[in-house]
Structures are given as C-alpha cells and as structure tokens.
Coordinates of C-alpha atoms in Angstrom, one line a residue:
M1 CA 0.0 0.0 0.0
A2 CA 1.2 3.5 -0.9
G3 CA 2.6 5.5 2.0
G4 CA 2.8 2.6 4.4
A5 CA -0.9 2.7 5.4
R6 CA -1.8 0.5 8.3
E7 CA -4.5 -1.6 6.6
V8 CA -7.7 -2.7 8.2
L9 CA -9.9 -5.6 6.9
T10 CA -13.7 -5.1 7.6
L11 CA -16.1 -8.0 8.2
Q12 CA -19.9 -7.3 7.9
L13 CA -21.9 -10.1 9.4
G14 CA -25.7 -9.8 9.1
H15 CA -28.4 -7.8 7.4
F16 CA -28.5 -4.8 9.8
A17 CA -24.7 -4.8 9.6
G18 CA -25.2 -4.6 5.9
F19 CA -27.4 -1.5 6.3
V20 CA -24.8 0.2 8.6
G21 CA -22.0 -0.9 6.3
A22 CA -23.7 0.4 3.1
H23 CA -24.0 3.9 4.7
W24 CA -20.4 3.6 6.0
W25 CA -19.0 2.8 2.6
N26 CA -21.1 5.4 0.9
Q27 CA -19.6 8.0 3.3
Q28 CA -16.1 6.8 2.7
D29 CA -16.7 6.9 -1.0
A30 CA -18.1 10.4 -0.8
A31 CA -15.0 11.6 1.0
L32 CA -12.6 10.2 -1.6
G33 CA -11.1 13.0 -3.7
R34 CA -13.4 15.6 -2.0
A35 CA -10.7 17.1 0.3
T36 CA -10.1 20.0 -2.1
D37 CA -12.3 22.4 -0.2
A38 CA -10.2 25.3 1.1
K39 CA -11.8 24.8 4.6
E40 CA -10.6 21.2 4.8
S41 CA -7.2 19.8 5.3
P42 CA -6.4 17.4 2.5
G43 CA -5.1 14.0 3.6
E44 CA -6.3 14.0 7.2
L45 CA -7.8 10.5 6.8
C46 CA -6.0 7.8 4.8
P47 CA -8.4 5.9 2.6
D48 CA -5.8 3.1 2.0
V49 CA -6.5 1.9 5.5
L50 CA -9.9 0.7 4.3
Y51 CA -9.6 0.4 0.5
R52 CA -7.5 -1.7 -1.8
T53 CA -6.3 -1.2 -5.3
G54 CA -6.9 -3.7 -8.1
R55 CA -7.4 -4.1 -11.8
T56 CA -10.2 -5.5 -13.9
L57 CA -9.9 -8.0 -16.7
H58 CA -9.8 -5.0 -19.1
G59 CA -6.8 -3.4 -17.3
Q60 CA -9.0 -0.8 -15.6
D61 CA -7.6 0.3 -12.2
T62 CA -10.1 -0.1 -9.3
Y63 CA -10.3 1.0 -5.7
T64 CA -12.6 -1.2 -3.7
P65 CA -13.3 -1.7 0.0
R66 CA -11.2 -4.3 1.8
L67 CA -14.3 -6.1 2.9
I68 CA -15.9 -9.5 3.6
L69 CA -19.6 -9.5 4.2
M70 CA -21.9 -12.4 5.0
D71 CA -25.7 -12.4 4.6
L72 CA -28.5 -14.8 3.9
K73 CA -30.1 -16.1 0.7
G74 CA -32.4 -13.6 -0.8
S75 CA -30.8 -10.5 0.9
L76 CA -29.0 -9.1 -2.1
S77 CA -31.9 -8.0 -4.3
S78 CA -30.5 -6.9 -7.7
L79 CA -26.8 -7.0 -6.5
K80 CA -24.8 -9.8 -7.9
E81 CA -22.9 -12.0 -5.5
E82 CA -19.7 -11.5 -7.6
G83 CA -20.4 -7.8 -7.9
G84 CA -20.5 -5.9 -11.2
L85 CA -17.0 -4.3 -11.3
Y86 CA -15.0 -7.3 -12.6
R87 CA -17.8 -9.1 -14.5
D88 CA -17.0 -9.8 -18.1
K89 CA -20.1 -10.9 -20.2
Q90 CA -17.8 -12.0 -23.0
L91 CA -16.2 -14.6 -20.8
D92 CA -19.6 -15.7 -19.5
A93 CA -20.6 -16.4 -23.1
A94 CA -17.5 -18.5 -23.8
I95 CA -18.9 -22.0 -23.4
A96 CA -16.8 -25.0 -24.4
W97 CA -19.9 -27.3 -25.0
Q98 CA -20.9 -27.2 -28.6
G99 CA -24.1 -29.3 -28.4
K100 CA -27.7 -28.3 -27.7
L101 CA -28.1 -25.9 -24.8
T102 CA -31.2 -25.3 -22.7
T103 CA -31.2 -22.0 -20.8
H104 CA -33.1 -21.6 -17.5
K105 CA -33.2 -17.9 -16.6
E106 CA -34.1 -16.9 -13.1
E107 CA -36.3 -13.9 -12.9
L108 CA -34.2 -10.9 -11.9
C109 CA -35.0 -8.6 -8.9
P110 CA -36.0 -5.2 -10.1
K111 CA -33.2 -2.7 -9.6
N112 CA -33.9 0.3 -7.4
P113 CA -34.3 3.3 -9.6
Y114 CA -31.8 5.1 -7.5
L115 CA -29.1 2.6 -8.6
Q116 CA -29.8 3.3 -12.2
D117 CA -28.5 6.8 -11.6
F118 CA -25.4 5.2 -9.9
L119 CA -24.6 3.0 -12.9
S120 CA -24.9 5.9 -15.4
A121 CA -22.6 8.0 -13.3
E122 CA -20.0 5.3 -12.6
G123 CA -19.7 3.4 -15.8
V124 CA -20.9 2.7 -19.4
L125 CA -22.3 -0.4 -21.1
S126 CA -20.3 -0.7 -24.3
S127 CA -21.6 -2.0 -27.7
D128 CA -19.9 -5.4 -27.0
G129 CA -22.1 -5.9 -23.9
V130 CA -19.3 -5.3 -21.4
W131 CA -19.9 -2.8 -18.6
R132 CA -16.8 -0.6 -18.3
V133 CA -15.7 1.6 -15.4
K134 CA -15.2 5.3 -16.2
S135 CA -11.7 6.6 -15.6
I136 CA -11.0 7.2 -12.0
P137 CA -8.8 10.2 -11.0
N138 CA -5.5 9.0 -9.4
G139 CA -6.9 5.5 -9.5
K140 CA -9.1 6.2 -6.5
G141 CA -12.7 6.9 -5.7
S142 CA -15.5 7.9 -8.0
P143 CA -15.1 9.9 -11.1
P144 CA -15.8 13.6 -10.7
L145 CA -19.4 14.4 -11.3
T146 CA -20.2 17.6 -13.1
T147 CA -23.7 19.1 -13.4
A148 CA -22.9 19.7 -17.1
T149 CA -22.7 16.0 -17.9
T150 CA -24.3 14.2 -15.1
P151 CA -28.0 14.6 -14.0
K152 CA -28.7 15.4 -10.4
P153 CA -28.6 12.2 -8.4
L154 CA -31.9 10.6 -7.5
I155 CA -32.7 10.5 -3.8
P156 CA -34.0 7.1 -2.6
T157 CA -37.3 7.1 -0.8
E158 CA -37.8 5.2 2.4
A159 CA -40.4 3.1 0.7
S160 CA -38.0 2.0 -2.0
I161 CA -35.4 0.7 0.4
R162 CA -36.0 -3.0 1.2
V163 CA -32.4 -4.3 1.6
W164 CA -29.1 -2.6 2.1
S165 CA -28.0 -3.2 -1.5
D166 CA -30.8 -0.9 -2.6
F167 CA -28.7 2.2 -1.7
L168 CA -25.1 0.9 -1.8
R169 CA -23.2 3.2 -4.2
V170 CA -19.9 1.4 -3.9
H171 CA -18.6 -1.3 -6.2
L172 CA -17.4 -4.4 -4.3
H173 CA -14.7 -6.9 -5.2
P174 CA -15.8 -10.4 -6.2
R175 CA -14.2 -11.8 -3.0
S176 CA -16.3 -9.5 -0.8
I177 CA -19.8 -11.2 -0.7
C178 CA -20.2 -14.5 0.9
M179 CA -23.8 -15.8 1.0
I180 CA -25.1 -18.3 3.6
Q181 CA -27.4 -20.3 1.3
K182 CA -28.8 -22.7 4.0
Y183 CA -30.8 -19.9 5.7
N184 CA -33.4 -17.4 4.2
H185 CA -33.5 -13.7 4.6
D186 CA -37.3 -13.5 4.0
G187 CA -40.2 -15.6 5.2
E188 CA -40.9 -17.4 8.5
A189 CA -39.1 -20.7 7.7
G190 CA -35.4 -21.3 7.5
R191 CA -34.3 -18.3 9.5
L192 CA -31.0 -17.8 11.2
E193 CA -32.5 -17.0 14.6
A194 CA -30.3 -18.4 17.3
F195 CA -26.7 -18.0 18.5
G196 CA -26.1 -21.8 18.2
Q197 CA -27.2 -21.8 14.6
G198 CA -24.7 -19.0 13.8
E199 CA -21.9 -20.8 15.5
S200 CA -22.6 -24.0 13.6
V201 CA -22.4 -22.1 10.2
L202 CA -18.7 -21.5 10.6
K203 CA -18.1 -25.0 12.0
E204 CA -19.2 -26.3 8.6
P205 CA -16.1 -26.9 6.4
K206 CA -17.8 -25.2 3.4
Y207 CA -18.3 -21.8 5.1
Q208 CA -15.2 -22.0 7.3
E209 CA -13.0 -22.6 4.3
E210 CA -14.7 -20.0 2.2
L211 CA -14.2 -17.4 5.0
E212 CA -10.6 -18.4 5.5
D213 CA -9.8 -18.2 1.7
R214 CA -11.2 -14.7 1.6
L215 CA -9.3 -13.7 4.7
H216 CA -6.0 -15.0 3.2
F217 CA -6.7 -13.2 -0.1
Y218 CA -7.0 -9.8 1.5
V219 CA -4.5 -10.3 4.3
E220 CA -1.7 -11.6 2.0
E221 CA -1.8 -8.4 -0.1
C222 CA -1.4 -6.2 3.0
D223 CA 2.0 -4.8 3.9
Y224 CA 1.2 -3.4 7.4
L225 CA -2.1 -5.0 8.5
Q226 CA -3.1 -3.5 11.9
G227 CA -6.2 -5.5 12.4
F228 CA -9.8 -6.2 11.7
Q229 CA -13.1 -4.5 12.5
I230 CA -16.2 -6.6 12.7
L231 CA -19.7 -5.2 12.2
C232 CA -21.9 -7.9 13.6
D233 CA -25.7 -8.2 14.3
L234 CA -26.2 -9.1 17.9
H235 CA -29.9 -9.7 17.9
D236 CA -30.1 -12.8 15.7
G237 CA -28.0 -15.8 14.8
F238 CA -25.3 -13.7 13.3
S239 CA -24.1 -13.1 16.9
G240 CA -22.9 -16.7 16.7
V241 CA -21.4 -16.2 13.3
G242 CA -19.5 -13.2 14.7
A243 CA -18.3 -15.1 17.7
K244 CA -16.8 -17.9 15.6
A245 CA -15.3 -15.3 13.1
A246 CA -13.6 -13.4 16.0
E247 CA -12.3 -16.7 17.4
L248 CA -10.9 -17.6 14.0
L249 CA -9.2 -14.2 13.6
Q250 CA -7.7 -14.4 17.1
D251 CA -6.3 -17.9 16.4
E252 CA -4.9 -17.1 13.0
Y253 CA -3.8 -13.5 13.4
S254 CA -2.6 -13.2 16.9
G255 CA -1.3 -9.8 17.8
R256 CA -3.6 -7.9 15.4
G257 CA -6.3 -5.7 16.7
I258 CA -9.9 -6.9 16.6
I259 CA -12.5 -4.3 17.2
T260 CA -16.1 -5.5 17.1
W261 CA -19.2 -3.3 16.8
G262 CA -22.2 -5.3 18.0
L263 CA -25.2 -3.9 16.1
L264 CA -28.9 -3.8 17.2
P265 CA -31.7 -2.4 15.1
G266 CA -34.5 -0.1 16.3
P267 CA -37.0 -0.5 19.2
Y268 CA -38.9 -3.7 19.9
H269 CA -42.3 -4.4 21.4
R270 CA -43.4 -6.5 24.4
G271 CA -45.9 -8.4 22.2
E272 CA -43.2 -10.3 20.3
A273 CA -42.3 -12.7 23.0
Q274 CA -40.2 -15.3 21.2
R275 CA -38.4 -12.6 19.2
N276 CA -37.6 -10.7 22.3
I277 CA -36.3 -13.7 24.2
Y278 CA -34.2 -14.8 21.3
R279 CA -32.8 -11.2 21.0
L280 CA -31.9 -11.2 24.7
L281 CA -30.2 -14.6 24.5
N282 CA -28.4 -13.8 21.3
T283 CA -27.2 -10.4 22.6
A284 CA -25.9 -11.9 25.9
F285 CA -24.1 -14.9 24.2
G286 CA -22.8 -12.7 21.4
L287 CA -21.5 -10.0 23.7
M288 CA -19.6 -12.4 26.0
H289 CA -18.1 -14.6 23.2
L290 CA -17.1 -11.6 21.2
T291 CA -15.5 -10.0 24.3
T292 CA -13.4 -13.2 24.8
H293 CA -12.0 -13.1 21.2
S294 CA -11.8 -9.3 20.5
S295 CA -9.5 -6.6 21.6
L296 CA -12.5 -4.3 22.1
V297 CA -16.3 -4.6 21.8
C298 CA -18.8 -1.8 21.5
P299 CA -22.6 -2.3 21.3
L300 CA -24.2 0.2 18.9
S301 CA -28.0 0.8 19.0
L302 CA -30.4 3.7 19.1
G303 CA -32.6 1.7 21.5
G304 CA -32.6 2.6 25.2
S305 CA -31.9 -0.9 26.6
L306 CA -30.2 -4.2 25.8
G307 CA -32.6 -6.1 28.2
L308 CA -36.2 -7.2 28.0
R309 CA -37.8 -4.0 29.2
P310 CA -38.5 -1.8 26.2
E311 CA -37.1 1.8 26.5
P312 CA -37.7 4.7 24.0
P313 CA -35.1 5.3 21.4
V314 CA -32.6 8.0 21.9
N315 CA -33.2 11.6 20.9
F316 CA -31.1 14.0 18.8
P317 CA -32.0 17.7 19.0
Y318 CA -31.3 18.4 15.3
L319 CA -32.4 15.0 13.8
H320 CA -35.8 13.8 12.9
Y321 CA -35.6 10.0 12.3
D322 CA -38.0 7.0 12.3
A323 CA -36.6 4.5 14.8
T324 CA -38.5 1.7 13.1
L325 CA -36.6 2.2 9.8
P326 CA -33.3 0.4 9.5
F327 CA -32.4 2.9 6.7
H328 CA -32.6 5.7 9.2
C329 CA -31.1 4.0 12.3
S330 CA -28.2 2.6 10.3
A331 CA -27.3 6.0 8.8
I332 CA -27.0 7.5 12.3
L333 CA -24.9 4.6 13.6
A334 CA -22.6 4.7 10.5
T335 CA -22.0 8.4 11.1
A336 CA -21.0 7.8 14.6
L337 CA -18.8 4.9 13.5
D338 CA -17.2 7.1 10.8
T339 CA -16.2 9.4 13.6
V340 CA -15.0 7.2 16.5
T341 CA -12.8 5.1 14.1
V342 CA -10.8 8.2 13.1
P343 CA -7.8 7.5 15.4
F344 CA -6.7 4.4 13.5
R345 CA -7.4 5.9 10.1
L346 CA -5.3 9.0 10.3
C347 CA -2.6 9.8 7.8
S348 CA -0.4 11.5 10.4
S349 CA 0.4 9.9 13.8
P350 CA -2.4 7.3 13.7
V351 CA -3.3 5.4 16.9
S352 CA -3.2 1.7 16.0
M353 CA -6.3 -0.4 16.8
V354 CA -4.2 -2.4 19.3
H355 CA -3.2 0.8 21.2
L356 CA -6.7 2.2 21.1
A357 CA -8.0 -1.0 22.6
D358 CA -5.3 -1.1 25.2
M359 CA -6.1 2.5 26.3
L360 CA -9.8 1.8 26.7
S361 CA -9.8 -1.8 28.0
F362 CA -7.5 -1.7 31.0
C363 CA -8.3 -4.1 33.9
G364 CA -10.5 -6.4 31.8
K365 CA -12.9 -3.7 30.6
K366 CA -13.0 -4.8 27.0
V367 CA -16.6 -3.6 26.5
V368 CA -17.0 0.1 25.8
T369 CA -19.9 2.5 25.1
A370 CA -20.2 4.9 22.2
G371 CA -21.8 8.4 22.1
A372 CA -22.1 11.1 19.5
T373 CA -23.5 14.6 18.9
I374 CA -24.9 14.6 15.4
P375 CA -24.5 17.3 14.2
F376 CA -22.3 19.2 16.6
P377 CA -24.3 22.4 17.4
L378 CA -22.1 25.2 16.1
A379 CA -24.1 28.3 15.0
P380 CA -22.9 30.9 12.5
G381 CA -20.7 33.4 14.3
Q382 CA -19.9 31.0 17.2
S383 CA -16.5 29.7 18.2
L384 CA -15.7 26.2 19.5
P385 CA -15.4 27.5 23.1
D386 CA -18.8 29.2 22.8
S387 CA -20.4 26.0 21.6
L388 CA -18.8 23.7 24.2
M389 CA -19.8 26.1 27.0
Q390 CA -23.4 25.6 26.0
F391 CA -23.3 22.0 27.2
G392 CA -22.5 23.2 30.8
G393 CA -21.6 20.2 32.9
A394 CA -23.8 17.8 31.0
T395 CA -22.4 15.0 28.9
P396 CA -22.2 16.5 25.4
W397 CA -23.1 13.4 23.4
T398 CA -26.1 11.2 22.9
P399 CA -25.6 7.6 24.1
L400 CA -25.5 5.0 21.4
S401 CA -24.9 1.7 23.2
A402 CA -28.3 1.1 24.8
C403 CA -26.8 1.6 28.3
G404 CA -29.0 4.4 29.5
E405 CA -28.2 8.0 30.1
P406 CA -24.5 8.6 31.0
S407 CA -25.3 11.2 33.6
G408 CA -24.1 10.2 37.1
T409 CA -21.9 7.5 35.7
R410 CA -18.1 7.3 36.0
C411 CA -15.9 7.3 32.9
F412 CA -12.6 5.3 33.3
A413 CA -11.0 6.2 29.9
Q414 CA -12.2 7.8 26.7
S415 CA -11.3 8.4 23.1
V416 CA -12.9 11.6 21.7
V417 CA -13.1 12.9 18.1
L418 CA -14.4 16.3 17.0
R419 CA -14.5 16.8 13.3
G420 CA -15.8 19.3 10.7
I421 CA -15.2 22.6 12.5
D422 CA -13.7 25.3 10.4
R423 CA -10.2 26.4 11.6
A424 CA -11.4 30.0 12.0
C425 CA -13.9 28.8 14.6
H426 CA -11.4 26.8 16.7
T427 CA -10.5 29.6 19.1
S428 CA -12.4 32.6 20.5
Q429 CA -11.9 35.9 18.6
L430 CA -12.7 38.3 21.4
T431 CA -12.0 42.0 20.8
P432 CA -9.1 43.4 22.9
G433 CA -10.1 44.3 26.4
T434 CA -13.1 41.9 26.5
P435 CA -12.9 39.6 29.5
P436 CA -13.0 35.9 28.5
P437 CA -16.3 34.1 29.4
S438 CA -14.3 31.0 30.3
S439 CA -10.8 29.5 30.4
L440 CA -11.6 27.8 27.1
H441 CA -11.8 31.3 25.5
T442 CA -8.1 31.9 26.4
C443 CA -6.8 28.8 24.6
T444 CA -4.7 29.5 21.5
T445 CA -5.4 26.3 19.5
G446 CA -8.5 24.2 18.9
E447 CA -6.6 21.1 20.2
E448 CA -6.0 23.0 23.4
V449 CA -9.7 24.0 23.7
L450 CA -10.8 20.4 23.3
A451 CA -8.2 19.0 25.7
Q452 CA -9.0 21.5 28.4
Y453 CA -12.8 21.0 28.0
L454 CA -12.4 17.2 28.5
Q455 CA -10.1 17.8 31.5
Q456 CA -12.7 20.1 33.0
Q457 CA -15.5 17.6 32.4
Q458 CA -13.6 14.5 33.5
P459 CA -10.6 15.7 35.6
R460 CA -9.4 12.2 36.6
V461 CA -9.9 10.4 33.3
M462 CA -7.4 9.4 30.7
S463 CA -8.7 11.1 27.5
S464 CA -7.3 10.9 24.0
S465 CA -8.7 13.6 21.7
H466 CA -8.5 14.4 18.0
L467 CA -9.6 17.5 16.2
L468 CA -10.2 17.3 12.4
L469 CA -11.2 19.8 9.8
T470 CA -12.7 17.0 7.6
P471 CA -16.5 16.8 8.2
C472 CA -18.7 13.8 7.8
R473 CA -20.4 13.4 4.4
V474 CA -24.2 13.0 4.5
A475 CA -25.1 13.6 0.8
P476 CA -27.7 11.2 -0.8
P477 CA -28.3 8.4 -0.4
Y478 CA -28.0 9.5 3.2
P479 CA -31.6 10.1 4.4
H480 CA -33.1 13.6 5.0
L481 CA -32.9 13.6 8.8
F482 CA -31.6 17.1 9.6
S483 CA -33.7 20.1 10.7
S484 CA -32.5 23.6 11.2
C485 CA -29.1 23.0 9.5
S486 CA -27.2 24.6 6.7
P487 CA -25.7 22.6 3.9
Q488 CA -22.5 22.4 5.9
G489 CA -24.3 21.3 9.1
M490 CA -24.3 24.7 10.9
V491 CA -27.2 25.1 13.3
L492 CA -29.7 27.7 12.0
D493 CA -32.9 29.3 13.3
G494 CA -36.0 28.6 11.4
S495 CA -34.5 26.4 8.6
P496 CA -37.2 24.1 7.2
K497 CA -37.0 20.4 7.8
G498 CA -35.2 18.5 5.1
A499 CA -32.8 21.2 4.0
A500 CA -30.2 19.8 1.6
V501 CA -27.3 19.0 4.1
E502 CA -24.1 17.8 2.4
S503 CA -21.7 17.5 5.4
I504 CA -21.8 17.9 9.1
P505 CA -19.5 18.4 12.1
V506 CA -19.7 15.4 14.5
F507 CA -18.5 15.0 18.1
G508 CA -18.0 11.3 19.0
A509 CA -16.6 9.3 21.8
L510 CA -15.7 5.8 22.9
C511 CA -15.8 5.4 26.7
S512 CA -15.1 2.8 29.3
S513 CA -18.0 3.6 31.6
S514 CA -19.5 2.5 34.8
S515 CA -22.9 2.5 33.0
L516 CA -21.9 -1.0 31.8
H517 CA -22.1 -2.3 35.4
Q518 CA -25.8 -1.7 35.5
T519 CA -26.4 -2.8 31.9
L520 CA -24.6 -6.1 32.2
E521 CA -26.2 -6.9 35.6
A522 CA -29.6 -6.1 34.1
L523 CA -28.9 -8.6 31.3
A524 CA -27.9 -11.2 33.8
R525 CA -31.1 -10.6 35.9
D526 CA -33.3 -10.9 32.8
L527 CA -31.6 -14.2 31.9
T528 CA -32.1 -15.7 35.4
K529 CA -35.9 -15.0 35.1
L530 CA -36.2 -17.2 31.9
D531 CA -37.7 -20.6 32.0
L532 CA -35.4 -22.2 29.5
R533 CA -37.8 -25.2 29.1
R534 CA -40.1 -22.8 27.2
W535 CA -37.4 -21.9 24.8
A536 CA -36.2 -25.4 23.8
S537 CA -36.0 -24.4 20.2
F538 CA -33.1 -21.9 21.1
M539 CA -31.4 -24.6 23.2
D540 CA -31.8 -27.2 20.4
A541 CA -29.8 -25.0 18.1
G542 CA -26.6 -25.9 19.9
V543 CA -26.7 -24.3 23.4
E544 CA -26.5 -26.4 26.6
H545 CA -28.0 -25.5 30.0
D546 CA -24.4 -25.4 31.3
D547 CA -23.6 -22.8 28.7
V548 CA -26.3 -20.5 30.1
A549 CA -25.0 -21.0 33.6
E550 CA -21.5 -20.2 32.5
L551 CA -22.8 -17.2 30.6
L552 CA -24.5 -15.8 33.7
Q553 CA -21.3 -16.2 35.7
E554 CA -19.2 -14.4 33.0
L555 CA -21.8 -11.6 32.7
Q556 CA -21.7 -11.0 36.5
S557 CA -17.9 -11.1 36.6
L558 CA -17.6 -8.6 33.7
A559 CA -20.2 -6.3 35.3
Q560 CA -18.0 -6.2 38.5
C561 CA -15.1 -4.8 36.4
Y562 CA -17.2 -1.6 35.9
Q563 CA -18.4 -1.2 39.5
G564 CA -17.2 2.1 41.0
G565 CA -13.4 1.9 41.2
D566 CA -11.0 4.6 40.1
S567 CA -10.3 5.9 36.6
L568 CA -7.0 5.1 35.0
V569 CA -5.4 8.3 36.3
D570 CA -5.7 9.4 39.9

C-alpha cells in the first residue's frame, strides 16, 4: 500500500450490519477526492486503510473496500454476489460445450431506480455488452461528477429501500460477498434466529474454508495489517457467526487488533415474546463470546436498553428520524462509526487499533460504550469555546450503546473525536479588552480548547482527543434527517426540515463507563428469570444449559469490572 498505510480488513456479518456498512462505505466513497475544499485539510484520513487497489480483466484500475460480508439467501436484491465491477459478459458467453443448450433464466429482482443513476454515473455499457468503469482520478474513488454532464442524483425514498444493497453506491470486489445459502432472509421458515445456529455455520467446512480463503486473499496483499473491524448483528443468529469469526481471527492472526461493533436495530415491542427472548439470549451470548476473542467490543444501538424492558429510542436535538426504519437508524450509527474510528485511520500519527483498545480496555474492561453529537451544534458566528460552554456540565453526546443515560456514571477512559469545525472557529476571537467568558476562550489552538474542555468535564480520566477539519459526508443516499441545519451542518434558526445538508460536524466518543455495570447486571437478571424449558428451540440450536449457567457467571464477573473503582489516572 502506498505511503505505508496500516491496513484494516472489515467484516460485515448480518443484514442490519449490511445497512450500517452500506451507509459507512457510501460515506467513505463520498470523502474520496473531496478534500479539495479550502476549509478542509487534505489528507487527514488515509483511505488506503480501508480500501485496496486492483485491476479488472480489461486493465482498468479499481479502488474497492477491503471487505468481507456475509448475509442470507435472498438478501442481495439486484446486487450480484460476484459484484459488477470485474464481471465480463464476453467470458460468460465463452462455453466449451458445442451441443444443444437449454437455458433456464431466473427472474431478476428489479433494480432500485436510485441505482440506475449510480450506474450511469460510474460506468458505461459498451456496444460489445461489457460494462466498463469510467476513468478514476489517481486510481481512487468515484469519477468527478459535473452538473454539465451528469444529471442530479436521485434520492432514494424510504419506501424504495428494502435491503441494504438498494442504496449501496460502492462497487465491491468479487471476493467480498459470501452468501449463507442454508438460511433465508425472507419468510418465516429457514431463518438464522439463534446463536447456536450461527456458531454452527462457521463450524461447517464449506463456510469456514470460504471465509478463510477470503481472509487469506485480503491479508496476504497487505503490507502493514493493523487488524480487523467486525460489524456484527447481535440480535439474531449472526451473533454466533460473529463469535466464531472473531475466534478464527484471534487464532490465525494473533497480535492484530480486533474491534467489534455489536449492532442492534431499532426499538422492539413486548408483544413479540419469542423474538424478544431470542434477542436477549443472542445479545448476551454474542456480547460475551465476542469479548473473549476481540480486543474491544462496543454495542451500537439507538434503543434505550439491551434487556427485555423496552425503552424509548434516543433523541437528537437536530435530527428527525424514524426508529422503526433500518435505513434511518443505520445512517446515524454509520455516522458515529465514521467518527469514532478516526484515530486508526489518520494519515499523520495514527493510533493503532491495538493501542486504542489497550487504552480503553484496561483491567479487563473490553466492552466500551459509544456516544455522538450529530450534528455538533455550532451556529454561525460562534466559536468552538462558545459551543462547548453551551453544554454546561452535562455529557455532550447522545448515548449509542443502549446503556441508558450517562449522567451520574463514571468514565474510566475515553477516546474523543471532534470533526468538521472550520479552523477559523477553533478559538475565540474576542476583541481586545473583553474579559474571556471562560478559560476555554483563552486557549490559542483548537486542540488546546478540546483537551481543556475534556479535562474540566472528567478531571481524573485518561482522555485521548483528535480535532479534524474534515466533516462527515451526508449527501444522498443518506436520508433527510436534519432540521435547522445549513448545507455544511451549521445550526440555524427557522431552517425548514429536510434542508439539503451535504456535510456535518460530529462529536463522537468511545468510553469505558460504569454504566456498563448496571447494563450487564440487568442482562444477567433478565436471563435468570427465563424458564429455558419454554425456549427449547433456542437450546436445540446448539446451546446447553451449562452454557447458560456459564454465561451468567461471566456476565456478572464482567459487570463487576465496571463497578465504582477509580479511573486510569488518579
């Protein structure tokens, strides 16, 4: 990789993980080649960490995600399992058999109209029937789109989004998609519902070998592999797939970082008894097994609870979203993910995945919480010190790990990222003789402002902070969620809902927090109340009663790690 990038291989396991991943890769793709704005610092984030270079059969250079994703039969819609970037229809037609042929053609899924626009912008179908990629500047990213030659992109409607591939605007390598054909995405039968089913998938030689082959393909072309990030559904059987995948990575690539994002979709309802019990069991088993085999684990959800008691979804002051729509929830979680992962994607002085995990997971605390302010509320004419002072002593970000409100909890260590603030706003521009409203207004750099603010908020906590000029891209197909915001995400008065917002500033954090003590204990209490005889179908999928007893003990032990105690720094 050029420039000695510390590569990361991403694994997406599950359908909601596919939604989050589609938004994530769309945001990465939108950022490629867009750092030419005078207000941004070019080269703050290194795309080579997440992307790989390649070449098609026609000699066309490509730049695709270093990605392996697993999903179920029927989940791809019109997306081909082998992707469309390297496909050669001429080779498909070259058949050695000269005798009589009978063709059985499967009815194709209709392509989302939004993706028709994507294809016209990214490539052309030549007269010989071969789809060819348009030239890519510097071999990376999408071709520049100009209004003179390219129509305004269509915006997908919520009703048109059925699966994550309906809005993915990034071409994938043929080695990226791995389908689990023995389970169905749709319908009531043949579902991947239980942790034990997921574990058994990667115990089968077929799927284990397929995953290992893809891992070897991507890993062997890396020069400085720093580790793996796993986006994994926790609520269904993919929690078991993720647990076995993390175990495989730990066994084969010892010493590399493994950061796992355990994903849970929107709110649930009391009336769905079996689904809720399965969700509880899958979440608990997945969380503990992933913790065993990962360097760091972070649950991500807009829900208010990991347990059986339903809690309302979290609220963002400047977002209007529908918590029942995966398209909305996944967009918000992807935005947070794009921010909190900044430290190990930096061009200059990156923090490796291993070092980030070590800083946050001391004393056995390998589970962390996430939070984000989306967008960061900076109004025209305000400085960063002005905006931070508005929070007062309250926690500035919205919790995103279904662990309840962080107020009144203790933070042991945190990694904080603030991005998308114009350099001119980093420090206060008080006129001479004006007394500073706070000590933050006396700081001479934005980095100093942020560091001092964190020190004031959490004086005994080890805090790592990063301040970037680069904003988070939220252009279509990102949904219209923003109210009272300018196109650059500045907070305005009276702006109509649905203003065309292109980029936003985001304040994000990963935190080792005492809130996990209550959350993990609540999970254990909910499990002890279950009559497992009523849920024999879950147990029959490969989980023993002794496994549940061991799980309870491990949950309670992990919960104790977060009880009171001192922060890393006295």
